[in-house]
Coordinates of C-alpha atoms and ligand atoms in Angstrom, one line a residue:
X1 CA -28.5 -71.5 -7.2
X2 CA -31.8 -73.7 -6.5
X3 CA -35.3 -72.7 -6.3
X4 CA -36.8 -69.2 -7.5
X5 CA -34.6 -66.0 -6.6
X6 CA -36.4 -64.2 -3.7
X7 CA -36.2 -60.9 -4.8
X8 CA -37.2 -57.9 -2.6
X9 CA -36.9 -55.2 -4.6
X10 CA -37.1 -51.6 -3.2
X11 CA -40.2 -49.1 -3.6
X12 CA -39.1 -46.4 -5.7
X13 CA -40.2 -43.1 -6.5
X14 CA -39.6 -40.7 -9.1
X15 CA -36.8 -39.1 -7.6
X16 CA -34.5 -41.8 -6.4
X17 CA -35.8 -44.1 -9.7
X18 CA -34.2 -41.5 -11.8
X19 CA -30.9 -41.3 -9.9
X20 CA -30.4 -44.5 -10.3
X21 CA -31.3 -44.2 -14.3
X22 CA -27.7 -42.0 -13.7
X23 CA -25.1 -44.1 -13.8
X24 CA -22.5 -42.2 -15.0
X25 CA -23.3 -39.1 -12.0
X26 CA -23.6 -42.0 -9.6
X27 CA -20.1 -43.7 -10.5
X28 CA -18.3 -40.2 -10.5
X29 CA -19.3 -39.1 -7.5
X30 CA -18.1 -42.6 -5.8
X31 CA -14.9 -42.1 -7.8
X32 CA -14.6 -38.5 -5.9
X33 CA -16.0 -39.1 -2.5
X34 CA -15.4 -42.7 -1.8
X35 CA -17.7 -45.5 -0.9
X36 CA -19.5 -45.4 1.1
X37 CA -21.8 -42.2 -0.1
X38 CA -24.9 -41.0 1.0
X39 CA -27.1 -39.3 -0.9
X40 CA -29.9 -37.4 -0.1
X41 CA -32.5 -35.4 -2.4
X42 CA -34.2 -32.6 -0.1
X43 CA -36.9 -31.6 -2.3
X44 CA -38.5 -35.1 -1.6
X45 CA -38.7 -34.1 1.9
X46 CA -40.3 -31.0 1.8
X47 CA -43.2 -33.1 -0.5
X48 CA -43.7 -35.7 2.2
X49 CA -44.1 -32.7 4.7
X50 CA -46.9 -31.8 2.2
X51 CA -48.6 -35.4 2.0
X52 CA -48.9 -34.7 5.9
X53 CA -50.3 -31.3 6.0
X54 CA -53.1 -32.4 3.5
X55 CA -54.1 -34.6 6.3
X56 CA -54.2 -32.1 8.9
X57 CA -56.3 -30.4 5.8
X58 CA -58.6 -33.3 5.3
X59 CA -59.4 -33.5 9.1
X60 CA -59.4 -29.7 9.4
X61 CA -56.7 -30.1 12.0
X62 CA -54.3 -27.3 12.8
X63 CA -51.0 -28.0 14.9
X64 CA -47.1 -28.5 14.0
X65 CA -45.4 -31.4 11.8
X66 CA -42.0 -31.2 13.8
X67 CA -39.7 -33.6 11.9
X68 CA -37.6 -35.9 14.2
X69 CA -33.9 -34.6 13.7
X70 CA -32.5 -37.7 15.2
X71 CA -33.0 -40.0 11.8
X72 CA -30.6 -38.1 9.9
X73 CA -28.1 -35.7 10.3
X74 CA -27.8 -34.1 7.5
X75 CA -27.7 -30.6 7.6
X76 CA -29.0 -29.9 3.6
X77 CA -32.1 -32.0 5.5
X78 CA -33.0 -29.3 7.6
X79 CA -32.0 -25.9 5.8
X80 CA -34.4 -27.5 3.5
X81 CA -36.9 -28.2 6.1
X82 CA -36.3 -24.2 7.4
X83 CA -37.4 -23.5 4.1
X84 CA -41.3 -25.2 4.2
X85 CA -43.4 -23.9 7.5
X86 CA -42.4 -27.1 9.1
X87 CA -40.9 -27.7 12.6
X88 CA -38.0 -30.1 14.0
X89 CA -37.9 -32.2 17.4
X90 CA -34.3 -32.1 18.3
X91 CA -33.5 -34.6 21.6
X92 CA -29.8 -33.4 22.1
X93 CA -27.8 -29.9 22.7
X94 CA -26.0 -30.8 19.2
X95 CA -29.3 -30.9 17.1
X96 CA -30.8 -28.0 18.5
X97 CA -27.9 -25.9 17.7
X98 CA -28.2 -27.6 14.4
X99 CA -31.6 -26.2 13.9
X100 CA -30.9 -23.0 15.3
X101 CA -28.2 -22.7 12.7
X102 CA -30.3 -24.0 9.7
X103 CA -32.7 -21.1 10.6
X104 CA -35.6 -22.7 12.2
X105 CA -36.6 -20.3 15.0
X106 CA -37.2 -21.2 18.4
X107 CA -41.1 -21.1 18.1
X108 CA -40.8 -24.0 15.4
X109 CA -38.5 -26.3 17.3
X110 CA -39.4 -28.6 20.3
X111 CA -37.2 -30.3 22.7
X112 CA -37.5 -33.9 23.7
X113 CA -35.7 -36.7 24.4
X114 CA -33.4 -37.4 27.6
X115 CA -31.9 -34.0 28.5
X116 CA -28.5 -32.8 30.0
X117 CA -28.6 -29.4 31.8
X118 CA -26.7 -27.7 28.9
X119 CA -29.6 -28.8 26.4
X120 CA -32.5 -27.5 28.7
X121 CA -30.7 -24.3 29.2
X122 CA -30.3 -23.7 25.1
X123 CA -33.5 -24.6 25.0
X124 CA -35.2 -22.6 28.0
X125 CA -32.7 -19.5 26.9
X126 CA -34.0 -19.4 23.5
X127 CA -37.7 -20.1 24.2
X128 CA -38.3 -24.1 22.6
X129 CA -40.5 -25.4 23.6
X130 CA -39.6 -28.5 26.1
X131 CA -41.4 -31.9 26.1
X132 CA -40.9 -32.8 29.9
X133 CA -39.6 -36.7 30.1
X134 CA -40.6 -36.8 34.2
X135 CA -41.2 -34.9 37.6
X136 CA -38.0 -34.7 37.8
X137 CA -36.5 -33.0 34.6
X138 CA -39.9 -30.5 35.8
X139 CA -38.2 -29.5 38.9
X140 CA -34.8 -29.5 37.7
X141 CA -36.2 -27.2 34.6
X142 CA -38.1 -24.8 37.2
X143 CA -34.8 -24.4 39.2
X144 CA -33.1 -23.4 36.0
X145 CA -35.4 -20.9 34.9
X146 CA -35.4 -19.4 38.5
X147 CA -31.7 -19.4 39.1
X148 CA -30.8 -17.3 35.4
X149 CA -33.9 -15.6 35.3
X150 CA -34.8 -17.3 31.9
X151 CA -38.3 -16.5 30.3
X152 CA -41.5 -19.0 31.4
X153 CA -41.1 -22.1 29.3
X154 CA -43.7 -23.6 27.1
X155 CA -43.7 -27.5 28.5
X156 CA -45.4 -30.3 27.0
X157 CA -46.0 -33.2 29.4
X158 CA -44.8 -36.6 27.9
X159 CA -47.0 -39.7 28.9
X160 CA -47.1 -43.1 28.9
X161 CA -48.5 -46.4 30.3
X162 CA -52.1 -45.3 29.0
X163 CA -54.8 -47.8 29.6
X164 CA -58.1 -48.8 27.3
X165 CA -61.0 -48.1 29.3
X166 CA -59.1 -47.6 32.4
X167 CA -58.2 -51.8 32.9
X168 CA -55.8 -53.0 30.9
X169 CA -52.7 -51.7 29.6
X170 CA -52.6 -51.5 26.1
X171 CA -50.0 -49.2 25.5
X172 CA -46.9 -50.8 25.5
X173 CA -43.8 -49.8 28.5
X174 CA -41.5 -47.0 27.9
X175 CA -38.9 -45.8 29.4
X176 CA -40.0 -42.3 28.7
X177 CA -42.6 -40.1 30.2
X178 CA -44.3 -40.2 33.2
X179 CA -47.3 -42.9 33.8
X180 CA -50.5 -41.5 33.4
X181 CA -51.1 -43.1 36.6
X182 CA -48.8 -40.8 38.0
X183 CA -50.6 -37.9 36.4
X184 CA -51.4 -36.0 39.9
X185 CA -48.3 -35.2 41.6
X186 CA -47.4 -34.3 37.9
X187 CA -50.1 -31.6 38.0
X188 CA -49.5 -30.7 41.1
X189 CA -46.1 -29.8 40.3
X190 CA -46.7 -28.0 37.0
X191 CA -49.7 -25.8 39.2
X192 CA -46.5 -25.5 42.0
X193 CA -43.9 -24.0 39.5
X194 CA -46.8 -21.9 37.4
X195 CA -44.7 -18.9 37.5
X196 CA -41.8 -20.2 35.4
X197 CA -43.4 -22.7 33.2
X198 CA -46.5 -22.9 30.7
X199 CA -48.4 -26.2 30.1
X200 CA -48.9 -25.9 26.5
X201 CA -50.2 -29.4 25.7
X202 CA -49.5 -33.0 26.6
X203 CA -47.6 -35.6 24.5
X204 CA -46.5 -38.9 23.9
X205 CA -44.1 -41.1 21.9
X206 CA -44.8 -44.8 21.5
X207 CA -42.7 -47.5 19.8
X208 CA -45.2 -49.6 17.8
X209 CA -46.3 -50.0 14.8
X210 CA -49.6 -50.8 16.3
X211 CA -52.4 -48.2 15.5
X212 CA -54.8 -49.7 18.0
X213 CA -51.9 -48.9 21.0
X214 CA -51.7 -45.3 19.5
X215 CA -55.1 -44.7 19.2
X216 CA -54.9 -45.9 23.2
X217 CA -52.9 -42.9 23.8
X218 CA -54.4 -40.5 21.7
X219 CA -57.3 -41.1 23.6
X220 CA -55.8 -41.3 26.7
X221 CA -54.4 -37.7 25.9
X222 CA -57.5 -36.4 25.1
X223 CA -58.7 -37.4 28.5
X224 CA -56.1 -35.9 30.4
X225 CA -56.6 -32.4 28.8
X226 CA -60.0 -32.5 30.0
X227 CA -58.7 -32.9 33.5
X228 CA -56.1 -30.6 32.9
X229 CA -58.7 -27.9 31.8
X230 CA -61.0 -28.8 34.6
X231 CA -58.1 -27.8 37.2
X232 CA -57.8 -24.3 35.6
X233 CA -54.7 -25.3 33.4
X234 CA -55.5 -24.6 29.7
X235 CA -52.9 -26.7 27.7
X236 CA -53.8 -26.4 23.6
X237 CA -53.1 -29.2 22.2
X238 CA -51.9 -32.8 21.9
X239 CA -48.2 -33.9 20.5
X240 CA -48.5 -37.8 19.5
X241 CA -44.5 -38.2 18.2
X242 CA -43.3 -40.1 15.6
X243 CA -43.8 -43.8 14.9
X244 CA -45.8 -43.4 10.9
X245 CA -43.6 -46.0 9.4
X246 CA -42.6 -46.3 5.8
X247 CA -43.1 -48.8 3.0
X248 CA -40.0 -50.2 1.6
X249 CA -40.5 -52.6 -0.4
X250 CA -42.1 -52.7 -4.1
X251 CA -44.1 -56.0 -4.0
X252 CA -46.1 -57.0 -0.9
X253 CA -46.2 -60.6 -2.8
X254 CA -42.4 -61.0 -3.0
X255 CA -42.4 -59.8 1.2
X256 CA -45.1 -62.8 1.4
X257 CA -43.2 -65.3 0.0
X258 CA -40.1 -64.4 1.5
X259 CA -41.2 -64.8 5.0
X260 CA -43.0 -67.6 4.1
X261 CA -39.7 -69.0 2.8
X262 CA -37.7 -67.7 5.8
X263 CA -39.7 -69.7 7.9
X264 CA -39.5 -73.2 6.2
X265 CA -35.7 -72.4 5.8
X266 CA -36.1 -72.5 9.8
X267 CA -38.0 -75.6 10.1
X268 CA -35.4 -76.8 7.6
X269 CA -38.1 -78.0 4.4
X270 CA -35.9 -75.6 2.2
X271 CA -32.2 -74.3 1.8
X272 CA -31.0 -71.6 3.9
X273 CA -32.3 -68.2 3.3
X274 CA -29.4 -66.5 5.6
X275 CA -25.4 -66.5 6.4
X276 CA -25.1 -69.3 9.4
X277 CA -28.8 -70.4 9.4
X278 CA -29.7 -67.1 11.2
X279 CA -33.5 -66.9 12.0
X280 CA -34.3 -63.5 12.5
X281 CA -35.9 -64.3 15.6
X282 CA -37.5 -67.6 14.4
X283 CA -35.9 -71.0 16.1
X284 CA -36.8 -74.8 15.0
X285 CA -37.4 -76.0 18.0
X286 CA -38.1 -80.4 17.1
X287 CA -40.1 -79.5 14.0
X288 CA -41.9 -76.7 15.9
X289 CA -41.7 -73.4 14.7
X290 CA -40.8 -71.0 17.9
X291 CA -40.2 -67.5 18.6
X292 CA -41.2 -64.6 16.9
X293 CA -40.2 -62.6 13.6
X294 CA -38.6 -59.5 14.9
X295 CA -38.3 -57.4 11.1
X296 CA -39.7 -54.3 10.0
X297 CA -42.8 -55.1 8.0
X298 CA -41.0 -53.9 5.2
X299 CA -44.0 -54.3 3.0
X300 CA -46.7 -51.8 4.6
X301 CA -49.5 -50.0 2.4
X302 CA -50.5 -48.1 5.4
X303 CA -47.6 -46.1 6.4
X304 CA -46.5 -42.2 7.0
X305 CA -49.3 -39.5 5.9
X306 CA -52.0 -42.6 5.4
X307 CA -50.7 -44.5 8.9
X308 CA -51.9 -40.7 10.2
X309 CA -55.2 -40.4 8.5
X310 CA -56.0 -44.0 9.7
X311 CA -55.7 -43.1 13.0
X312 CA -57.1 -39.8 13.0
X313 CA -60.2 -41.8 11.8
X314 CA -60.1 -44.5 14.0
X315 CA -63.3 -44.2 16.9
X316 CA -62.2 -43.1 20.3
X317 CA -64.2 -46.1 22.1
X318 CA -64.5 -44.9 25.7
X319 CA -65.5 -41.4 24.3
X320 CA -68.4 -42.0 22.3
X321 CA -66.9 -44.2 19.7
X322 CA -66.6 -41.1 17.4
X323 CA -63.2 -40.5 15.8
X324 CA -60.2 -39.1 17.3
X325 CA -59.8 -36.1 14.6
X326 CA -63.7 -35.3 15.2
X327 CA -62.8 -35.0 19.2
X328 CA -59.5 -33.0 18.6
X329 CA -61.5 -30.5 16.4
X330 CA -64.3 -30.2 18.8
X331 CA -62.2 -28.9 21.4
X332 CA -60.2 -27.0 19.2
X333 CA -56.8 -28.8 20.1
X334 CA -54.1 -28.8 17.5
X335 CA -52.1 -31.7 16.9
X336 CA -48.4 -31.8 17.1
X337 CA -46.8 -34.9 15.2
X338 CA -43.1 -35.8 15.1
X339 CA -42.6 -38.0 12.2
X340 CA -38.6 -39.3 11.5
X341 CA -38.5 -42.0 9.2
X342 CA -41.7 -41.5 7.5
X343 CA -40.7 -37.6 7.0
X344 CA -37.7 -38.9 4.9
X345 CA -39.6 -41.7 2.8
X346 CA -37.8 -41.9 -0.7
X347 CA -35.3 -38.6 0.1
X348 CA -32.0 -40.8 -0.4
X349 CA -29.9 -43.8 -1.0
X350 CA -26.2 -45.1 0.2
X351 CA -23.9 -46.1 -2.7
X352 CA -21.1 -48.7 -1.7
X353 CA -18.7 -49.8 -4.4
X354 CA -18.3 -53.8 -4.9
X355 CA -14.6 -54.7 -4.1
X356 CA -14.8 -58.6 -4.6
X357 CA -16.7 -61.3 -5.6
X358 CA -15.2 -64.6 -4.7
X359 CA -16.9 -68.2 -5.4
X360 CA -16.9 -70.1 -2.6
X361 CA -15.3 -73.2 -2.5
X362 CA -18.2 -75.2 -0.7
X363 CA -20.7 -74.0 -3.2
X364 CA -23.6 -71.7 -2.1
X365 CA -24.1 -67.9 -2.7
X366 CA -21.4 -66.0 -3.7
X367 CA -19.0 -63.7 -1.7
X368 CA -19.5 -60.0 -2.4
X369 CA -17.4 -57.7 0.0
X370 CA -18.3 -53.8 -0.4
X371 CA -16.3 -50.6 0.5
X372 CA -18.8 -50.0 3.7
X373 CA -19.0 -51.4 6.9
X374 CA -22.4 -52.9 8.2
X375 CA -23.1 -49.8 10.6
X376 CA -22.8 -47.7 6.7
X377 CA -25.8 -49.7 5.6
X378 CA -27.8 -49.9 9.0
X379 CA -30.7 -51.4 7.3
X380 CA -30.1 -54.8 8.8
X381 CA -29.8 -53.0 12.1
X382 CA -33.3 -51.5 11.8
X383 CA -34.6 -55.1 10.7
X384 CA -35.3 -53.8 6.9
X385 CA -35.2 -56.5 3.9
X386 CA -34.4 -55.0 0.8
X387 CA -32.4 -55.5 -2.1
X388 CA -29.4 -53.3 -3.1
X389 CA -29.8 -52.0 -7.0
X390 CA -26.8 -53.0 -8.8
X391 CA -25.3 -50.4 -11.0
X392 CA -23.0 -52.0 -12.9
X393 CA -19.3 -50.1 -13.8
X394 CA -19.5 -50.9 -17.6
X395 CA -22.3 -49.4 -18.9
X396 CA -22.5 -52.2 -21.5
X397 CA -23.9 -54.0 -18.4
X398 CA -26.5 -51.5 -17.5
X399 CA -29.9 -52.8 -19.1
X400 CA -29.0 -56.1 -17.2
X401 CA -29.3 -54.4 -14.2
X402 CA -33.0 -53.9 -14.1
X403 CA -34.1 -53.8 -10.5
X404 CA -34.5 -50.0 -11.2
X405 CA -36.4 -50.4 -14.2
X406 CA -40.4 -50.9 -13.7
X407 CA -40.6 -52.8 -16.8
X408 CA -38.3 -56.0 -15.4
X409 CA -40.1 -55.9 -12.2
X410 CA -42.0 -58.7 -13.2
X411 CA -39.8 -60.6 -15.2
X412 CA -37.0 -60.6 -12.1
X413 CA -39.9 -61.6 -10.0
X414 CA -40.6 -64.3 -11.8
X415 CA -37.3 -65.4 -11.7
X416 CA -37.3 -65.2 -15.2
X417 CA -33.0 -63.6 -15.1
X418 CA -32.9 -60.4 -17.6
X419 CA -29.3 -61.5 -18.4
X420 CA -29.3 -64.4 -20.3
X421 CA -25.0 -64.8 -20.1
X422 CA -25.3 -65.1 -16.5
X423 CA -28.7 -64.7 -14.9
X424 CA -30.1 -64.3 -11.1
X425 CA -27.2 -65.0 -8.7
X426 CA -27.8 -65.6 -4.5
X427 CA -25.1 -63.7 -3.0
X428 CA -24.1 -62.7 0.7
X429 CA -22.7 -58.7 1.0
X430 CA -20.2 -58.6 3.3
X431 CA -18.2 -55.4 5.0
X432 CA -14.8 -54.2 5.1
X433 CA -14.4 -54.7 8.7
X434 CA -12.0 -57.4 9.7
X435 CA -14.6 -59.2 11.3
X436 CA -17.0 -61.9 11.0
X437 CA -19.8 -60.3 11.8
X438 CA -19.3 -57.5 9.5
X439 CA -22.3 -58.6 7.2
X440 CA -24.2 -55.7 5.3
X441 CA -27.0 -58.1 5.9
X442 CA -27.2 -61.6 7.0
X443 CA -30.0 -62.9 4.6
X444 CA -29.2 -64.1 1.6
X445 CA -29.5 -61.6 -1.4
X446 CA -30.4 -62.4 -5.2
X447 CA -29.8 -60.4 -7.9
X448 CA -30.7 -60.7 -11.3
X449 CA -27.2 -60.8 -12.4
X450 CA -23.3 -61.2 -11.2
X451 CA -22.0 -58.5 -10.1
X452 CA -18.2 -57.5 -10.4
X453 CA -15.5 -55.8 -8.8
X454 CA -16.1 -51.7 -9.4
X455 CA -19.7 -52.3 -10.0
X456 CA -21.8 -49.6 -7.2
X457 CA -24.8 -51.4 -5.3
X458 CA -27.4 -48.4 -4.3
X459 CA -29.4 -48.8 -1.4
X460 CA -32.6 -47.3 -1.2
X461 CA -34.2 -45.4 1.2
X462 CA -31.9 -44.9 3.6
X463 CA -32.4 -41.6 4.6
X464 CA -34.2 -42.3 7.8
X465 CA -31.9 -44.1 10.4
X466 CA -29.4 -46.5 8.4
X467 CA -27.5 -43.6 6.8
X468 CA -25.4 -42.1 10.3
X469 CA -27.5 -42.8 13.4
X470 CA -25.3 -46.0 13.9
X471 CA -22.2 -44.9 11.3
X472 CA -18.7 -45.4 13.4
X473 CA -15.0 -44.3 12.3
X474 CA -13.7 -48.2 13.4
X475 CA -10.7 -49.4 12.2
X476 CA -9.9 -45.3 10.9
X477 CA -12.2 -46.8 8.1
X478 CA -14.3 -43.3 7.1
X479 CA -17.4 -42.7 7.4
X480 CA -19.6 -41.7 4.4
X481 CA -19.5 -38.6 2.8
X482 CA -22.7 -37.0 2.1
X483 CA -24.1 -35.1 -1.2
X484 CA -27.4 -33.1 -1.3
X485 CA -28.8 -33.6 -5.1
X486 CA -31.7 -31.9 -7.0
X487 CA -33.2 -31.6 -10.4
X488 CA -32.6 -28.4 -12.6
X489 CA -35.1 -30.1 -16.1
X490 CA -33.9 -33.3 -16.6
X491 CA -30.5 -32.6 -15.0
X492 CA -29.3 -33.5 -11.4
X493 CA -26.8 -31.3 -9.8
X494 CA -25.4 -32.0 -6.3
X495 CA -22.9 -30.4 -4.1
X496 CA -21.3 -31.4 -0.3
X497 CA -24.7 -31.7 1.9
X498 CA -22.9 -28.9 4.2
X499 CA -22.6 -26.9 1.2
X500 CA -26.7 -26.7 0.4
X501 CA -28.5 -23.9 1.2
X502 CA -32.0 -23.0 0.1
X503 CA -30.1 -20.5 -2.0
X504 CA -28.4 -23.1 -3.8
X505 CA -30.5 -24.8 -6.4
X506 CA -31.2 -22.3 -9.3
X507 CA -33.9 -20.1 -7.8
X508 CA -33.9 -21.9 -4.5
X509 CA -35.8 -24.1 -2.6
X510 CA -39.7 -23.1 -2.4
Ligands
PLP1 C1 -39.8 -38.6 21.0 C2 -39.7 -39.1 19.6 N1 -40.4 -38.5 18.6 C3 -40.3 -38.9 17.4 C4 -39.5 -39.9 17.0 C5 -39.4 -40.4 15.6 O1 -39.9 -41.6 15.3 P1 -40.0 -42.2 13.8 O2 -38.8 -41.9 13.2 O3 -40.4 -43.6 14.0 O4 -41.2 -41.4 13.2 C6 -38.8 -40.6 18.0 C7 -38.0 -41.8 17.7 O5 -37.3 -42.4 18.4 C8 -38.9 -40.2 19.4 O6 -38.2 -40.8 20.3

């Protein structure tokens, strides 16, 4: 194989680490429901909710958590999430008829997102709340309300292009909201169509993982209610989207060395690390090293409920460098988040079935082609590195497989190989799509044994985006099923996730 396996093995929590210790369940249900299979385990959801509220808590915040609908469709997802006191932002007429039908009431959903008229009606007819994208969905909303008489809708103004200490533009370009530069003839609109709409609050969504660009707009937010208020408006609060990020991998020193790796494997000092020399945004350009890494920071400590507390702490420079939660509080605001991915940290994994494993006949890492297409498994899409979890078919096999196990973390780490008959193996995890670029994922993937044909590999974590936001029916291939699972003792029960109700696991969700 040459040099040390890279491993980058998966974070894994109680919940997912014991459905992988299930074999047995996890091969049956394959057998039944084909590969792919997505599986999702609700309850986790409802606990992440609560690892966000006890941060509203510890900054004695009040407000919504409205948990972005768009990262999964599932519906077990949200009839579980109707359960908790939580909210969901839906951005199309699909999801929020979804929620509507998973019994979330209109005063716990918001509506954002680009909008068709259809969507604003439903959501104007039944009272959501509606996070205004520009001027112009304003007006068209205001001529809506007007022409069937609909009730006054609560609006949230969506901003962007926010600036740190009103020169340079920190925040970075979106394609969404209006530019706070544009801020009056906003106002003067809202104050124009007072009759049929409400300015509850002001929002903004920002693509970053950078907490020093949120905490631009946060602050930028906070700046704007003021003038708000000082016109006579009295919006209530402040809706800062989604963006919390989750941390994927297990080992922040196997993520290190990785990209370390990755880059020499660019510059050409080492063997390949991907299919076809791919860089993952990084070029050789005559011994330089150019261009930059464009992956999720799959290792990162700081992410969902702590990413929120971090910037809830961090000092509001141009307003008296005290922190943001101290300044929401003072003004009694509340604070409206929209977490996606973070909201489903650790609430499911996709289970593909290994259909061959071919040696190829120039050498290298071996050929492993799955039952799921690439758009199955979109973690590649969403620039996450992570190992699948092999669970082998023959249960003689299954203490080999030990990526699930904490106690071979180390060792497989190391490189050490838990299966002395065969040991680590660098493979490349192809689709089923008749085509070349069908690749699961295009780095290079060890694992601490072979795998074989009939063997499942489990990817974990997939909840949030790489389950169905990408998933396609091409080539009449199917898409995969999904099952909703939970623990009655030490038992895991499941059933079709359109089949889960709160009333379904023995005395029902909480
Ligand atoms: C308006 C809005 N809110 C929330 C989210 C959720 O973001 P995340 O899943 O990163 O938390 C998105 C994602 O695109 C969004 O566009």
């Amino acid at each position: 194989m040459g040099g040390q396996p890279l491993y980058l093995e998966p974070r894994l929590e109680s919940r997912l680490r014991s459905l992988l210790d299930a074999p047995a369940l996890l091969h049956t249900l394959t057998d039944a429901l084909g590969s792919p299979l997505n599986m999702l385990v609700p309850d986790q959801l409802a606990d992440n909710l609560q690892q966000f509220r006890s941060v509203y808590g510890t900054h004695h915040l009040s407000g919504q958590v409205y948990f972005a609908h768009k990262a999964n469709r599932s519906s077990a997802l949200l009839r579980r999430l109707a359960a908790t006191d939580a909210g969901v932002d839906v951005a199309s007429l699909g999801e929020l008829q979804h929620a509507l039908g998973a019994g979330l009431t209109p005063d716990r959903i918001i509506a954002t997102g680009p909008k068709n008229p259809e969507f604003l009606w439903l959501a104007a007819r039944t009272s959501v709340t509606v996070s205004l994208d520009t001027r112009g969905e304003l007006e068209q909303l205001a001529t809506l309300v007007r022409k069937h008489a609909l009730p006054r809708a609560r609006i949230l103004l969506r901003l962007s292009g926010f600036e740190a200490s009103g020169v340079r533009v920190l925040s970075r370009r979106s394609r969404f909201g209006t530019a706070v530069r544009e801020l009056d003839p906003l106002l003067e609109a809202v104050e124009r169509h007072a009759d049929v709409v409400d300015p509850v609050g002001v929002a903004y969504h920002l693509d970053t993982t950078s907490l020093t660009e949120k905490a631009t707009a946060l602050e930028g937010c906070l700046r704007v209610l003021e003038e708000c208020r000082s016109r006579g408006l009295r919006p209530r609060g402040v809706d800062i989207g989604g963006g919390f990020g989750v941390n994927y991998l297990a080992d922040g020193g196997q993520w290190d060395r990785y990209t370390t790796e990755l880059t020499e494997a660019v510059l050409g000092t080492r063997p390949p690390l991907t299919y076809g020399g791919h860089g993952y945004g990084l070029r050789n350009e005559a011994g330089t090293l150019r261009g930059t890494l464009g992956l999720y920071p799959a290792h990162r400590p700081v992410a969902g409920a702590r990413y929120l507390d971090e910037l809830l702490s961090h000092p509001a420079a141009s307003l008296g460098g005290r922190p943001l939660a101290a300044l929401l509080l003072e003004h009694l605001y509340d604070l409206h988040t929209e977490p996606g991915r973070a909201l489903l940290d650790q609430c499911g994994l996709t289970l593909t079935k290994v259909l061959e494993v071919r040696d190829p006949e120039t050498g290298g890492p071996l050929l492993v082609r799955l039952a799921a297409k690439a758009d199955d498994v979109a973690l590649e899409e969403h620039g996450v590195l992570m190992d699948p979890v092999v669970v082998p078919r023959d249960p003689a096999d299954t203490q080999a497989d030990t990526q699930a196990d904490a106690g071979a973390d180390t060792a497989a780490g190391a490189g050490a190989g838990p299966d002395p008959g065969t040991g680590p193996v660098a493979v490349h995890l192809f689709g089923s799509r008749c085509l070349e670029s069908d690749l699961i994922t295009r780095r290079t993937v060890f694992l601490p044994r072979r795998p074989e044909p009939g063997d499942l590999m489990a990817f974990a974590n997939t909840a949030g985006y790489c389950m169905d936001f990408h998933a396609t029916r091409a080539q009449h291939q199917p898409s995969a099923r999904k099952v909703a699972a939970w623990q009655e003792g030490d038992t895991w029960r499941w059933c079709l996730d359109d089949q889960y109700w709160p009333t379904t696991p023995v005395g029902g969700a909480q």
